[in-house]
Amino acid sequence: SQQGEEDPQALSIQEGENATMNCSYKTSINNLQWYRQNSGRGLVHLILIRSNEREKHSGRLRVTLDTSKKSSSLLITASRAADTASYFCATDEGGSYIPTFGRGTSLIVHP
Amino acid sequence: KAGVTQTPRYLIKTRGQQVTLSCSPISGHRSVSWYQQTPGQGLQFLFEYFSETQRNKGNFPGRFSGRQFSNSRSEMNVSTLELGDSALYLCASSLERQGGTEAFFGQGTRLTVV
């Protein structure tokens, strides 16, 4: 079963624009992770945010977490063509420490 | 530091056969998890091994099994292959229990069942 669900399913933007993806989940979590996957390859870990954190930054990435709304957002600023990939959020089903993934957001950044 | 290594990268098998996939985690990582990724179902958790013990298991039939060795390397076995088993199989390793810290993924093994 999918715990995290990303929105939108697909996003197409121009280079230099910001991209925002959202993730909603159903049950309590210990942490939430964002991953990137280039076509047909392995997942690359981007950021882990714990349930007691509200915001984290890493380079051009900004992740927020709102546990009251059971949602998280990933913002990529000043996007580049190389950011074209699928982005997944993964949440651990409260207490089990097993990350379950959403179906991902497919991001296309046009040069 | 070497990343997670999965072998083989690509595999073609016939229905009814069995297959074994291998995963070498990052040195020092004790948790290894396996996922199946298909266009229709997305990323589905198969199982997690921690210090040679299966700690968690997803909702897959008994044809899917795995094990972990004392050096943390893990293998996944699928018996009596079905066409629907065609997928990208991903292995992830983490320092502690999966989910507690960042998980690092291998490039995956692309299995095609014909």
Short mmCIF file of N, CA and C in Angstrom, two decimals, chain A residues 25-111:
data_model
loop_
_atom_site.label_atom_id
_atom_site.label_comp_id
_atom_site.label_asym_id
_atom_site.label_seq_id
_atom_site.Cartn_x
_atom_site.Cartn_y
_atom_site.Cartn_z
N TYR A 25 0.50 11.94 3.35
CA TYR A 25 0.55 10.61 3.91
C TYR A 25 -0.60 10.44 4.90
N LYS A 26 -0.81 9.20 5.34
CA LYS A 26 -2.04 8.91 6.08
C LYS A 26 -1.84 8.71 7.58
N THR A 27 -0.75 8.06 7.96
CA THR A 27 -0.58 7.75 9.38
C THR A 27 0.59 8.53 9.96
N SER A 28 0.81 8.40 11.25
CA SER A 28 1.92 9.11 11.88
C SER A 28 3.24 8.55 11.37
N ILE A 29 4.24 9.40 11.35
CA ILE A 29 5.54 9.00 10.83
C ILE A 29 6.65 9.39 11.80
N ASN A 30 7.77 8.72 11.66
CA ASN A 30 8.98 9.12 12.38
C ASN A 30 9.80 10.08 11.53
N ASN A 31 9.84 9.81 10.24
CA ASN A 31 10.54 10.71 9.34
C ASN A 31 10.03 10.54 7.92
N LEU A 32 10.44 11.44 7.08
CA LEU A 32 10.03 11.42 5.68
C LEU A 32 11.28 11.70 4.86
N GLN A 33 11.41 10.98 3.78
CA GLN A 33 12.58 11.14 2.93
C GLN A 33 12.15 11.46 1.50
N TRP A 34 12.95 12.25 0.83
CA TRP A 34 12.74 12.53 -0.58
C TRP A 34 13.88 11.92 -1.38
N TYR A 35 13.50 11.33 -2.52
CA TYR A 35 14.47 10.69 -3.41
C TYR A 35 14.25 11.18 -4.84
N ARG A 36 15.31 11.08 -5.62
CA ARG A 36 15.23 11.37 -7.04
C ARG A 36 15.62 10.11 -7.80
N GLN A 37 14.95 9.88 -8.92
CA GLN A 37 15.28 8.74 -9.75
C GLN A 37 15.34 9.19 -11.20
N ASN A 38 16.51 9.04 -11.78
CA ASN A 38 16.64 9.27 -13.21
C ASN A 38 16.16 8.02 -13.93
N SER A 39 15.72 8.21 -15.14
CA SER A 39 15.01 7.18 -15.89
C SER A 39 15.59 5.78 -15.73
N GLY A 40 14.82 4.89 -15.12
CA GLY A 40 15.18 3.49 -15.03
C GLY A 40 16.40 3.17 -14.20
N ARG A 41 16.81 4.09 -13.36
CA ARG A 41 18.01 3.85 -12.57
C ARG A 41 17.67 3.83 -11.08
N GLY A 42 18.70 3.72 -10.26
CA GLY A 42 18.48 3.67 -8.82
C GLY A 42 18.02 5.01 -8.26
N LEU A 43 17.57 4.99 -7.02
CA LEU A 43 17.12 6.20 -6.36
C LEU A 43 18.29 6.89 -5.66
N VAL A 44 18.28 8.20 -5.74
CA VAL A 44 19.30 8.99 -5.06
C VAL A 44 18.64 9.71 -3.89
N HIS A 45 19.22 9.54 -2.71
CA HIS A 45 18.64 10.16 -1.53
C HIS A 45 18.90 11.66 -1.57
N LEU A 46 17.84 12.45 -1.31
CA LEU A 46 17.97 13.91 -1.32
C LEU A 46 17.99 14.47 0.10
N ILE A 47 16.94 14.25 0.83
CA ILE A 47 16.81 14.82 2.18
C ILE A 47 15.97 13.90 3.06
N LEU A 48 16.35 13.81 4.31
CA LEU A 48 15.53 13.16 5.34
C LEU A 48 15.11 14.23 6.32
N ILE A 49 13.83 14.29 6.62
CA ILE A 49 13.33 15.25 7.60
C ILE A 49 12.57 14.47 8.66
N ARG A 50 12.90 14.75 9.91
CA ARG A 50 12.29 14.00 11.01
C ARG A 50 10.98 14.65 11.42
N SER A 51 10.18 13.91 12.13
CA SER A 51 8.83 14.38 12.46
C SER A 51 8.84 15.62 13.36
N ASN A 52 9.95 15.85 14.06
CA ASN A 52 10.00 17.04 14.93
C ASN A 52 10.66 18.24 14.24
N GLU A 53 10.94 18.08 12.95
CA GLU A 53 11.50 19.18 12.17
C GLU A 53 10.44 19.75 11.24
N ARG A 54 10.58 21.02 10.93
CA ARG A 54 9.58 21.66 10.07
C ARG A 54 10.14 22.02 8.71
N GLU A 55 11.44 22.24 8.65
CA GLU A 55 12.03 22.66 7.38
C GLU A 55 13.50 22.25 7.34
N LYS A 56 13.94 21.84 6.14
CA LYS A 56 15.36 21.54 5.94
C LYS A 56 15.78 22.02 4.56
N HIS A 57 17.04 22.41 4.48
CA HIS A 57 17.58 22.89 3.22
C HIS A 57 18.80 22.07 2.83
N SER A 58 18.95 21.91 1.54
CA SER A 58 20.17 21.29 1.02
C SER A 58 20.41 21.85 -0.37
N GLY A 59 21.35 22.78 -0.46
CA GLY A 59 21.62 23.41 -1.76
C GLY A 59 20.38 24.11 -2.28
N ARG A 60 19.94 23.73 -3.47
CA ARG A 60 18.75 24.34 -4.06
C ARG A 60 17.45 23.66 -3.62
N LEU A 61 17.56 22.74 -2.71
CA LEU A 61 16.37 22.01 -2.25
C LEU A 61 15.90 22.54 -0.91
N ARG A 62 14.59 22.64 -0.80
CA ARG A 62 13.98 23.04 0.48
C ARG A 62 12.81 22.10 0.73
N VAL A 63 12.83 21.47 1.88
CA VAL A 63 11.76 20.54 2.24
C VAL A 63 11.06 21.06 3.48
N THR A 64 9.75 21.03 3.44
CA THR A 64 8.97 21.38 4.63
C THR A 64 8.12 20.18 5.04
N LEU A 65 7.79 20.14 6.29
CA LEU A 65 6.96 19.07 6.82
C LEU A 65 5.92 19.66 7.75
N ASP A 66 4.68 19.33 7.50
CA ASP A 66 3.57 19.77 8.35
C ASP A 66 2.87 18.51 8.85
N THR A 67 3.20 18.11 10.07
CA THR A 67 2.64 16.86 10.58
C THR A 67 1.15 16.99 10.91
N SER A 68 0.70 18.21 11.15
CA SER A 68 -0.73 18.39 11.44
C SER A 68 -1.56 18.15 10.18
N LYS A 69 -0.99 18.48 9.04
CA LYS A 69 -1.69 18.26 7.77
C LYS A 69 -1.23 16.97 7.10
N LYS A 70 -0.25 16.28 7.73
CA LYS A 70 0.30 15.07 7.15
C LYS A 70 0.74 15.33 5.71
N SER A 71 1.57 16.33 5.56
CA SER A 71 2.04 16.65 4.22
C SER A 71 3.45 17.23 4.26
N SER A 72 4.11 17.10 3.13
CA SER A 72 5.46 17.63 2.97
C SER A 72 5.57 18.21 1.57
N SER A 73 6.46 19.18 1.42
CA SER A 73 6.69 19.71 0.09
C SER A 73 8.18 19.76 -0.18
N LEU A 74 8.51 19.57 -1.44
CA LEU A 74 9.90 19.67 -1.92
C LEU A 74 9.94 20.80 -2.93
N LEU A 75 10.76 21.78 -2.65
CA LEU A 75 10.94 22.91 -3.56
C LEU A 75 12.33 22.85 -4.15
N ILE A 76 12.40 22.87 -5.47
CA ILE A 76 13.68 22.96 -6.17
C ILE A 76 13.74 24.36 -6.76
N THR A 77 14.68 25.16 -6.33
CA THR A 77 14.79 26.52 -6.85
C THR A 77 15.73 26.56 -8.05
N ALA A 78 15.48 27.53 -8.91
CA ALA A 78 16.33 27.75 -10.08
C ALA A 78 16.63 26.44 -10.79
N SER A 79 15.59 25.76 -11.22
CA SER A 79 15.74 24.42 -11.78
C SER A 79 16.65 24.40 -13.01
N ARG A 80 17.23 23.22 -13.22
CA ARG A 80 18.13 22.99 -14.36
C ARG A 80 17.62 21.79 -15.14
N ALA A 81 18.04 21.69 -16.37
CA ALA A 81 17.63 20.54 -17.19
C ALA A 81 18.04 19.23 -16.52
N ALA A 82 19.15 19.26 -15.80
CA ALA A 82 19.64 18.05 -15.13
C ALA A 82 18.75 17.63 -13.97
N ASP A 83 17.82 18.47 -13.56
CA ASP A 83 16.88 18.11 -12.50
C ASP A 83 15.75 17.24 -13.02
N THR A 84 15.68 17.07 -14.33
CA THR A 84 14.65 16.22 -14.93
C THR A 84 14.78 14.81 -14.37
N ALA A 85 13.74 14.34 -13.71
CA ALA A 85 13.76 13.05 -13.04
C ALA A 85 12.40 12.82 -12.41
N SER A 86 12.25 11.66 -11.79
CA SER A 86 11.08 11.40 -10.96
C SER A 86 11.46 11.60 -9.51
N TYR A 87 10.57 12.20 -8.75
CA TYR A 87 10.85 12.50 -7.36
C TYR A 87 9.84 11.74 -6.49
N PHE A 88 10.36 11.07 -5.50
CA PHE A 88 9.52 10.25 -4.61
C PHE A 88 9.68 10.69 -3.17
N CYS A 89 8.57 10.64 -2.45
CA CYS A 89 8.67 10.77 -1.01
C CYS A 89 8.48 9.38 -0.41
N ALA A 90 9.14 9.16 0.69
CA ALA A 90 9.04 7.87 1.38
C ALA A 90 8.81 8.14 2.85
N THR A 91 7.79 7.53 3.40
CA THR A 91 7.51 7.69 4.81
C THR A 91 7.60 6.33 5.49
N ASP A 92 7.94 6.34 6.75
CA ASP A 92 7.94 5.09 7.51
C ASP A 92 6.59 4.96 8.19
N GLU A 93 5.94 3.82 8.03
CA GLU A 93 4.65 3.62 8.68
C GLU A 93 4.91 3.53 10.18
N GLY A 94 4.43 4.50 10.90
CA GLY A 94 4.72 4.74 12.31
C GLY A 94 5.18 3.54 13.12
N GLY A 95 6.46 3.53 13.43
CA GLY A 95 6.99 2.48 14.29
C GLY A 95 7.63 1.34 13.56
N SER A 96 7.34 1.17 12.28
CA SER A 96 7.87 -0.01 11.60
C SER A 96 9.21 0.26 10.92
N TYR A 97 9.54 1.54 10.74
CA TYR A 97 10.79 1.93 10.11
C TYR A 97 10.92 1.41 8.69
N ILE A 98 9.83 1.07 8.06
CA ILE A 98 9.90 0.66 6.66
C ILE A 98 9.42 1.80 5.79
N PRO A 99 10.30 2.38 4.99
CA PRO A 99 9.85 3.47 4.12
C PRO A 99 8.95 2.92 3.04
N THR A 100 7.79 3.51 2.89
CA THR A 100 6.92 3.16 1.78
C THR A 100 6.84 4.37 0.87
N PHE A 101 6.86 4.09 -0.41
CA PHE A 101 7.00 5.14 -1.41
C PHE A 101 5.69 5.46 -2.08
N GLY A 102 5.57 6.72 -2.47
CA GLY A 102 4.47 7.12 -3.32
C GLY A 102 4.80 6.79 -4.76
N ARG A 103 3.91 7.17 -5.67
CA ARG A 103 4.12 6.87 -7.09
C ARG A 103 5.03 7.87 -7.78
N GLY A 104 5.34 8.96 -7.09
CA GLY A 104 6.31 9.88 -7.63
C GLY A 104 5.73 11.01 -8.47
N THR A 105 6.51 12.06 -8.57
CA THR A 105 6.22 13.17 -9.46
C THR A 105 7.26 13.17 -10.55
N SER A 106 6.81 13.17 -11.78
CA SER A 106 7.73 13.21 -12.91
C SER A 106 7.97 14.67 -13.28
N LEU A 107 9.19 15.11 -13.12
CA LEU A 107 9.55 16.51 -13.41
C LEU A 107 10.34 16.58 -14.70
N ILE A 108 9.90 17.45 -15.59
CA ILE A 108 10.65 17.73 -16.81
C ILE A 108 11.02 19.19 -16.81
N VAL A 109 12.30 19.46 -16.93
CA VAL A 109 12.79 20.83 -16.99
C VAL A 109 13.33 21.08 -18.39
N HIS A 110 12.68 21.99 -19.07
CA HIS A 110 13.05 22.29 -20.46
C HIS A 110 14.15 23.33 -20.50
N PRO A 111 15.22 23.05 -21.28
CA PRO A 111 16.32 24.02 -21.34
C PRO A 111 15.91 25.28 -22.10
#
